[in-house]
GROMACS .gro file of C-alpha atoms in nm:
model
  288
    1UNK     CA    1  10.265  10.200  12.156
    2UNK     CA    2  10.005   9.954  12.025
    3UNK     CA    3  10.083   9.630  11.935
    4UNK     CA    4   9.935   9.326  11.683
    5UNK     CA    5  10.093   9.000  11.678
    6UNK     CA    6  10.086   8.659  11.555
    7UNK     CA    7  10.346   8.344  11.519
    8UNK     CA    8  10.476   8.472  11.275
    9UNK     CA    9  10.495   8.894  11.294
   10UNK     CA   10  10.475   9.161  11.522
   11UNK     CA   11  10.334   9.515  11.428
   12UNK     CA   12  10.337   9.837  11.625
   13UNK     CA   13  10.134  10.165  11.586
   14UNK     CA   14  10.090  10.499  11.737
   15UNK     CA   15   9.756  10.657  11.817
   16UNK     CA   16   9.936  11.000  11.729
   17UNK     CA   17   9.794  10.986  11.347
   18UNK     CA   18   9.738  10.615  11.330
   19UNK     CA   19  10.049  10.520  11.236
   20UNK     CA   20  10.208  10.214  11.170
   21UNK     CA   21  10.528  10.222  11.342
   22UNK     CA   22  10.753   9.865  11.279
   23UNK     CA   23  10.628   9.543  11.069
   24UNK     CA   24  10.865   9.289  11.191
   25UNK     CA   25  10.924   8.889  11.108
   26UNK     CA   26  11.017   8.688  11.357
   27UNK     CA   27  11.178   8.471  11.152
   28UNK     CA   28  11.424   8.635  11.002
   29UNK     CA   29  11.447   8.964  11.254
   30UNK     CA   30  11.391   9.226  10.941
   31UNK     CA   31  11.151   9.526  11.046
   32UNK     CA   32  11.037   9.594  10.706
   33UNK     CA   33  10.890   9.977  10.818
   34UNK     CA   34  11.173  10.272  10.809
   35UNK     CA   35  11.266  10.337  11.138
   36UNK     CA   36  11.200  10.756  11.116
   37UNK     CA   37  11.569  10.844  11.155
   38UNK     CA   38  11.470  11.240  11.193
   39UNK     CA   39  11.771  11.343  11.034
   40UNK     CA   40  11.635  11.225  10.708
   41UNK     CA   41  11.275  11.217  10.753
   42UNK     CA   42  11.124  11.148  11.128
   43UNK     CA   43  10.813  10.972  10.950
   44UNK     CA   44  10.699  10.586  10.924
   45UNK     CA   45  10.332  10.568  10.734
   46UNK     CA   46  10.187  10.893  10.778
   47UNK     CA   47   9.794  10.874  10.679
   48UNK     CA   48   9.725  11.166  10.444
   49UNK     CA   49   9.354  11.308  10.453
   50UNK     CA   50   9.165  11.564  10.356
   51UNK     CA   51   9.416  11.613  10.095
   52UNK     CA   52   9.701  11.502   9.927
   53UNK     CA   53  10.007  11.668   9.855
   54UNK     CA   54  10.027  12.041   9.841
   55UNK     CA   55   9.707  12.288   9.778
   56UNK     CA   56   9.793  12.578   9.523
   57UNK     CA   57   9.914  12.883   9.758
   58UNK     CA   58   9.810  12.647  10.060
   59UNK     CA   59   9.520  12.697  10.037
   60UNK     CA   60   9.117  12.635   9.892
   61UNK     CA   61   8.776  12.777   9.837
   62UNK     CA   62   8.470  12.591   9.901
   63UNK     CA   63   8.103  12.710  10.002
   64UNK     CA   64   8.232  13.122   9.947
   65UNK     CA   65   8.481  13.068  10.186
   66UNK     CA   66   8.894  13.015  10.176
   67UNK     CA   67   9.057  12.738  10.403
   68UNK     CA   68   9.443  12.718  10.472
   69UNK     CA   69   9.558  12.293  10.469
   70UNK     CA   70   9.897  12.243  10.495
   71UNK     CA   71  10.036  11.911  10.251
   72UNK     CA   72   9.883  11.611  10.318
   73UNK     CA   73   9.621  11.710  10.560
   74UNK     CA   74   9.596  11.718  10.955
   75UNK     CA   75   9.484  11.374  11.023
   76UNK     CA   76   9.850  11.257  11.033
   77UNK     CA   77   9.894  11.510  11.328
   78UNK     CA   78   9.570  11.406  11.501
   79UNK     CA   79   9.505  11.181  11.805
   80UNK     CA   80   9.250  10.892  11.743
   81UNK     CA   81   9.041  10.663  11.935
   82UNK     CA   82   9.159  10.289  11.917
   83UNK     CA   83   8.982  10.023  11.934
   84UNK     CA   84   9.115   9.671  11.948
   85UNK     CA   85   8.949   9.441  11.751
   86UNK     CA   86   9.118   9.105  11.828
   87UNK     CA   87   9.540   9.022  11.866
   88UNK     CA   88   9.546   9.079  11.472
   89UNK     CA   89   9.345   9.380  11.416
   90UNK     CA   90   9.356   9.717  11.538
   91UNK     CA   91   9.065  10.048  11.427
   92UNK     CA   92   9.199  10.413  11.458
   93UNK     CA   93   8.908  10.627  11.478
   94UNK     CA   94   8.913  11.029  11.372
   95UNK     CA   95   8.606  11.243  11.381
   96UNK     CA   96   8.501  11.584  11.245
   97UNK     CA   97   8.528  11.843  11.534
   98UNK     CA   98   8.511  12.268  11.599
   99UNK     CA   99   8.877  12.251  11.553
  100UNK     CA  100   8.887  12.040  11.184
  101UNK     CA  101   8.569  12.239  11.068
  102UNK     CA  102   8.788  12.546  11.112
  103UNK     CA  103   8.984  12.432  10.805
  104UNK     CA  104   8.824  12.159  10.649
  105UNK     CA  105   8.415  12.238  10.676
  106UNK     CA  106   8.288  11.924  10.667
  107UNK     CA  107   8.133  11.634  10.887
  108UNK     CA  108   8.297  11.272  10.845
  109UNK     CA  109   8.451  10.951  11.019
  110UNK     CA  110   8.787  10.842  10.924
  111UNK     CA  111   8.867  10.490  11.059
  112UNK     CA  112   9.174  10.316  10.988
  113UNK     CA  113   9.162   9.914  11.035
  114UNK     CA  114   9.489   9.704  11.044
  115UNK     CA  115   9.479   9.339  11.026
  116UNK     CA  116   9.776   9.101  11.060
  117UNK     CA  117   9.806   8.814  10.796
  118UNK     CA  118  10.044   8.504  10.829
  119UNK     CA  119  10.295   8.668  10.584
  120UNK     CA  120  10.167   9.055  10.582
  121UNK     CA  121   9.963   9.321  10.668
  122UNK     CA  122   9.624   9.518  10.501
  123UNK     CA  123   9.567   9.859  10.550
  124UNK     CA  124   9.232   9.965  10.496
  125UNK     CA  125   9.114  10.329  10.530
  126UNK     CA  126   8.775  10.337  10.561
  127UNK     CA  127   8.560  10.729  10.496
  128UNK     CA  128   8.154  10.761  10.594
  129UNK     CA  129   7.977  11.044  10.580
  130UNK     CA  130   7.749  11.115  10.884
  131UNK     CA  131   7.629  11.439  10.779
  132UNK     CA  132   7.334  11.563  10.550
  133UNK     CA  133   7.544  11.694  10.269
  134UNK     CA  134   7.814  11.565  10.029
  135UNK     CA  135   8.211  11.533  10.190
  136UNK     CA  136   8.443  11.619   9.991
  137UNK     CA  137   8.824  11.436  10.020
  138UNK     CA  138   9.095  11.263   9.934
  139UNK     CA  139   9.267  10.982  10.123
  140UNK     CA  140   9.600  10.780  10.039
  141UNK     CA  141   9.871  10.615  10.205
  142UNK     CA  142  10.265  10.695  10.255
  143UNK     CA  143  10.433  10.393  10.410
  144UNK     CA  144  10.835  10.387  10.402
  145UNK     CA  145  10.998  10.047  10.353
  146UNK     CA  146  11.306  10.028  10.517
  147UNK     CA  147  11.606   9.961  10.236
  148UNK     CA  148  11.893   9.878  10.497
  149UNK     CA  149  12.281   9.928  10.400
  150UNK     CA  150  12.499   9.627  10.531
  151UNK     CA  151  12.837   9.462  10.409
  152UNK     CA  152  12.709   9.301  10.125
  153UNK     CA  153  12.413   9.455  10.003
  154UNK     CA  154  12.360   9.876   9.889
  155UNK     CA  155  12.083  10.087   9.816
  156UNK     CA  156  12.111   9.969   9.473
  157UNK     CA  157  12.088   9.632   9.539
  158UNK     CA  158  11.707   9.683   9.602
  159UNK     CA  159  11.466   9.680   9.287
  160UNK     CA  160  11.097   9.767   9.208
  161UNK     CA  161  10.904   9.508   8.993
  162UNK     CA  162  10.605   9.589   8.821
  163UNK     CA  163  10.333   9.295   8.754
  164UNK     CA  164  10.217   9.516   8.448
  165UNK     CA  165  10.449   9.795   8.323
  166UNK     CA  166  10.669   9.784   8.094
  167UNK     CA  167  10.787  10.173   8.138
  168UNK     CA  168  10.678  10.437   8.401
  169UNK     CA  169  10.528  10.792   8.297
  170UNK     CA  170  10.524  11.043   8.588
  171UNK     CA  171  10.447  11.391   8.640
  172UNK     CA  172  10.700  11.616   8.723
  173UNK     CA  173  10.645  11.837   9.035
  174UNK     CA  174  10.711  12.212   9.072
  175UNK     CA  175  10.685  12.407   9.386
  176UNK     CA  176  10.503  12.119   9.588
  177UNK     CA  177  10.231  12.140   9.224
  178UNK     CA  178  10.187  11.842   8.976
  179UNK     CA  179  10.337  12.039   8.637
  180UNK     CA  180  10.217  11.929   8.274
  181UNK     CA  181  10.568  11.819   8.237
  182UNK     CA  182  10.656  11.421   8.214
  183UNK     CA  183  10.931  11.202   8.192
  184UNK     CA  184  10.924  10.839   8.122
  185UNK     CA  185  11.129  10.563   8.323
  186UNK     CA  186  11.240  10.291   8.095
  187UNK     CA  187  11.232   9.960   8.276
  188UNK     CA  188  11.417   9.614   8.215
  189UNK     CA  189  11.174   9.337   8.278
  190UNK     CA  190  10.980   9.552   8.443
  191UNK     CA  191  11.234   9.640   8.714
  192UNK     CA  192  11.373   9.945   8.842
  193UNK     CA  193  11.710   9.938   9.017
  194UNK     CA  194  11.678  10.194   9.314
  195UNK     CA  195  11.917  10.491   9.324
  196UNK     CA  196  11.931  10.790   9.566
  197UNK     CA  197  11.956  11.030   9.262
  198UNK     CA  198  11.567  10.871   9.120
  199UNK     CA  199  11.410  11.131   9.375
  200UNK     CA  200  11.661  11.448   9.431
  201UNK     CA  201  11.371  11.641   9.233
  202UNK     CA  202  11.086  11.523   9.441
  203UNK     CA  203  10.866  11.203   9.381
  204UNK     CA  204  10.769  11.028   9.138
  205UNK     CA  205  10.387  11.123   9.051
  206UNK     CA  206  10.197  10.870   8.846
  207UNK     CA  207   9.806  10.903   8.710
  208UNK     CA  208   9.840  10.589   8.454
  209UNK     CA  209  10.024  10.328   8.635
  210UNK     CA  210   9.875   9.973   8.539
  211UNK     CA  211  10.040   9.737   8.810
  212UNK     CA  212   9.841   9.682   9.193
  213UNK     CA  213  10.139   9.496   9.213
  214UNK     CA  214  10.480   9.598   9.335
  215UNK     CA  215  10.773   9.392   9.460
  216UNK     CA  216  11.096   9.538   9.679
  217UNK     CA  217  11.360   9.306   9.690
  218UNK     CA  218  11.708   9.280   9.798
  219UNK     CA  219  11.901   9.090   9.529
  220UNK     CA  220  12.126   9.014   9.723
  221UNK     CA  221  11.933   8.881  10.021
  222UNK     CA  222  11.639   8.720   9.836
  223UNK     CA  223  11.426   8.950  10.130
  224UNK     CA  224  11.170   9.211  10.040
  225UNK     CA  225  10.799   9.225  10.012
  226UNK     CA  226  10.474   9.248   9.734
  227UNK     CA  227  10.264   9.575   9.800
  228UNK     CA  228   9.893   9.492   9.652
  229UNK     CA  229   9.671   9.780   9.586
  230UNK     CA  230   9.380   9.835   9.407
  231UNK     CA  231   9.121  10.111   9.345
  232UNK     CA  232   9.398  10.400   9.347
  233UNK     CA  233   9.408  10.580   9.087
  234UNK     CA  234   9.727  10.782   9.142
  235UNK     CA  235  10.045  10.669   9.308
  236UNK     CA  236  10.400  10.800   9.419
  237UNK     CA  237  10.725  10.648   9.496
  238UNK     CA  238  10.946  10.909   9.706
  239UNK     CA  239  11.262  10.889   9.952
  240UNK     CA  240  11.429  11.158  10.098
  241UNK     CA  241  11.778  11.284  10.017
  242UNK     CA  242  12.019  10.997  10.045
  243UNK     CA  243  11.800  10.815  10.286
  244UNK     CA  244  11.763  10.419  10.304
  245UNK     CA  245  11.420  10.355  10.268
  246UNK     CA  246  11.171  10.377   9.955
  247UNK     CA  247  10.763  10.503   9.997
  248UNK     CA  248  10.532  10.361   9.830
  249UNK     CA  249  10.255  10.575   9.795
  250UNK     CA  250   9.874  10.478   9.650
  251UNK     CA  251   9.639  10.738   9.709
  252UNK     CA  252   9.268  10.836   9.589
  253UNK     CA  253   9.393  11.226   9.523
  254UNK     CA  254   9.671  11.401   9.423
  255UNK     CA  255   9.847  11.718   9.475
  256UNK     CA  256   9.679  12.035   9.289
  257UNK     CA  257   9.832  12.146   8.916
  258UNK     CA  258  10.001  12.415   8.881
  259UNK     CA  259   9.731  12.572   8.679
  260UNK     CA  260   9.456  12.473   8.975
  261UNK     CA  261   9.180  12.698   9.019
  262UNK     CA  262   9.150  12.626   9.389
  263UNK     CA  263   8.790  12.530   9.400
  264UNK     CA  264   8.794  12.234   9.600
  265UNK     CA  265   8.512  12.079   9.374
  266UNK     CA  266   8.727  12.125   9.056
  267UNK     CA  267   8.998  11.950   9.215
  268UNK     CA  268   9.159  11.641   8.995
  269UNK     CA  269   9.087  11.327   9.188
  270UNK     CA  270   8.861  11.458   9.485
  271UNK     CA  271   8.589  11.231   9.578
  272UNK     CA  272   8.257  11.255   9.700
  273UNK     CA  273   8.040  11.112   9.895
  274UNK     CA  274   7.654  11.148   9.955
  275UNK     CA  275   7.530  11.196  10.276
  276UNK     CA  276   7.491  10.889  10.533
  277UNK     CA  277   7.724  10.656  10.280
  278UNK     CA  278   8.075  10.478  10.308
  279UNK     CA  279   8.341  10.423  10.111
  280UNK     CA  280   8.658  10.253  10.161
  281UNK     CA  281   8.991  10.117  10.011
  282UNK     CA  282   9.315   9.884  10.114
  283UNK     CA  283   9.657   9.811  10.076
  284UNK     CA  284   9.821   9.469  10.175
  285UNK     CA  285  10.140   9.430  10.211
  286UNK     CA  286  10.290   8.994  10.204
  287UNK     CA  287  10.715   8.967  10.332
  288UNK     CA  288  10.925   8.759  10.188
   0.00000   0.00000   0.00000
């Protein structure tokens, strides 16, 4: 286990898939990250690259050639270098090798960097291209706030807030595929009370979302958190079944349609990148 710290916070991570593992306050004892109860879903933040969400039949073409991923990508299953950058700030390393060109056939550096903040945390994933031809990928992220169940306070005591939606649109999913079919969310004040039953048919898939801001909060403990983001264009909230925590989800990519050709270059949201460039993107995430 791999630790950050400061006066105020203490984060731990796992080289296994760079994940963060806890994001706790020392001044009020909350570890804000879900604690992977494997009955429910043995998972804290996995990283999800080359792809996101589920490929039509598992699989893709690219080049002539047909590659098996399985949702989400490997690099959540992959062992990466660390390197630590100072008390506060931590860089997972992955790197194209024989075994990732055997399903994904391209070169590329995926680093993740974490820094520690007074009050929070920023994830930044950040994609280059060492290679001489364009890399083709997605990247997002999958982190699972802990919603904990005591005396006073329930699973529905916990809201979303939205800093600029008024409803939410999402995308139905079918057999692991984003459908054509939508529903809408109505929201009061642009809050959504949490309930178990919002995500018994899978997450909640959005391509138009205007906020980079989210809030969790307890209402009854005044404790929660803001999630920034910007640059995604696609996001998901999910939980599992009955479970006490909430994802929130902003990726660059999404899960194939169900009417997908399978042709990695036609996929919605894939992104590429010249030869010899970078790109990157972050999360933060401030406690309260």
């Amino acid at each position: 286990m791999i630790q950050l710290e400061n006066e105020q916070l203490t984060a731990t991570f796992s080289a296994h898939g760079a994940e963060l593992q806890s994001l706790t306050s020392k001044t009020n004892g909350i570890n804000y990250i879900w604690d992977a109860k494997p009955e429910f879903w043995a998972k804290h933040s996995p990283i999800l690259f080359p792809i996101i969400g589920a490929l039509k039949n598992n699989a893709y073409t690219y080049g002539g050639n047909t590659y098996e991923l399985p949702r989400h990508g490997f690099a959540r299953d992959q062992e990466f270098e660390v390197e630590q950058i100072s008390s506060t700030e931590l860089l997972f390393t992955l790197r194209a090798d024989e075994n990732t060109k055997k399903v994904y056939p391209f070169d590329f550096v995926l680093g993740l960097r974490y820094t520690l903040s007074v009050d929070g945390l920023r994830s930044a994933y950040e994609v280059s291209n060492p290679g001489d031809t364009d890399l083709l990928f997605s990247v997002g992220g999958h982190p699972a706030f802990a919603t904990p169940i005591s005396a006073d306070a329930g699973y529905t005591d916990y809201q979303l807030i939205f800093n600029a939606d008024e409803e939410l649109t999402f995308f139905e999913i079918a057999d692991n595929l984003i459908s054509d079919k939508t529903d809408t969310l109505p929201l009061k004040n642009k809050t959504l009370s949490l309930t178990h039953e919002l995500f018994y048919n899978d997450a909640l898939v959005f391509k138009t979302l205007n906020s980079d801001k989210i809030t969790l909060k307890n209402t009854v403990t005044q404790h929660g958190l803001d999630f920034h983001f910007e640059g995604f264009p696609y996001f998901g909230i999910w939980a599992a079944k009955d479970a006490n925590f909430v994802c929130l989800e902003p990726w660059c990519g999404i899960a194939d349609g169900v009417a997908h050709n399978q042709r990695l270059e036609d996929k919605e949201g894939i992104i590429t990148l010249a030869a010899q460039q970078q790109w990157s993107r972050s999360w933060e995430v401030k406690l309260f």
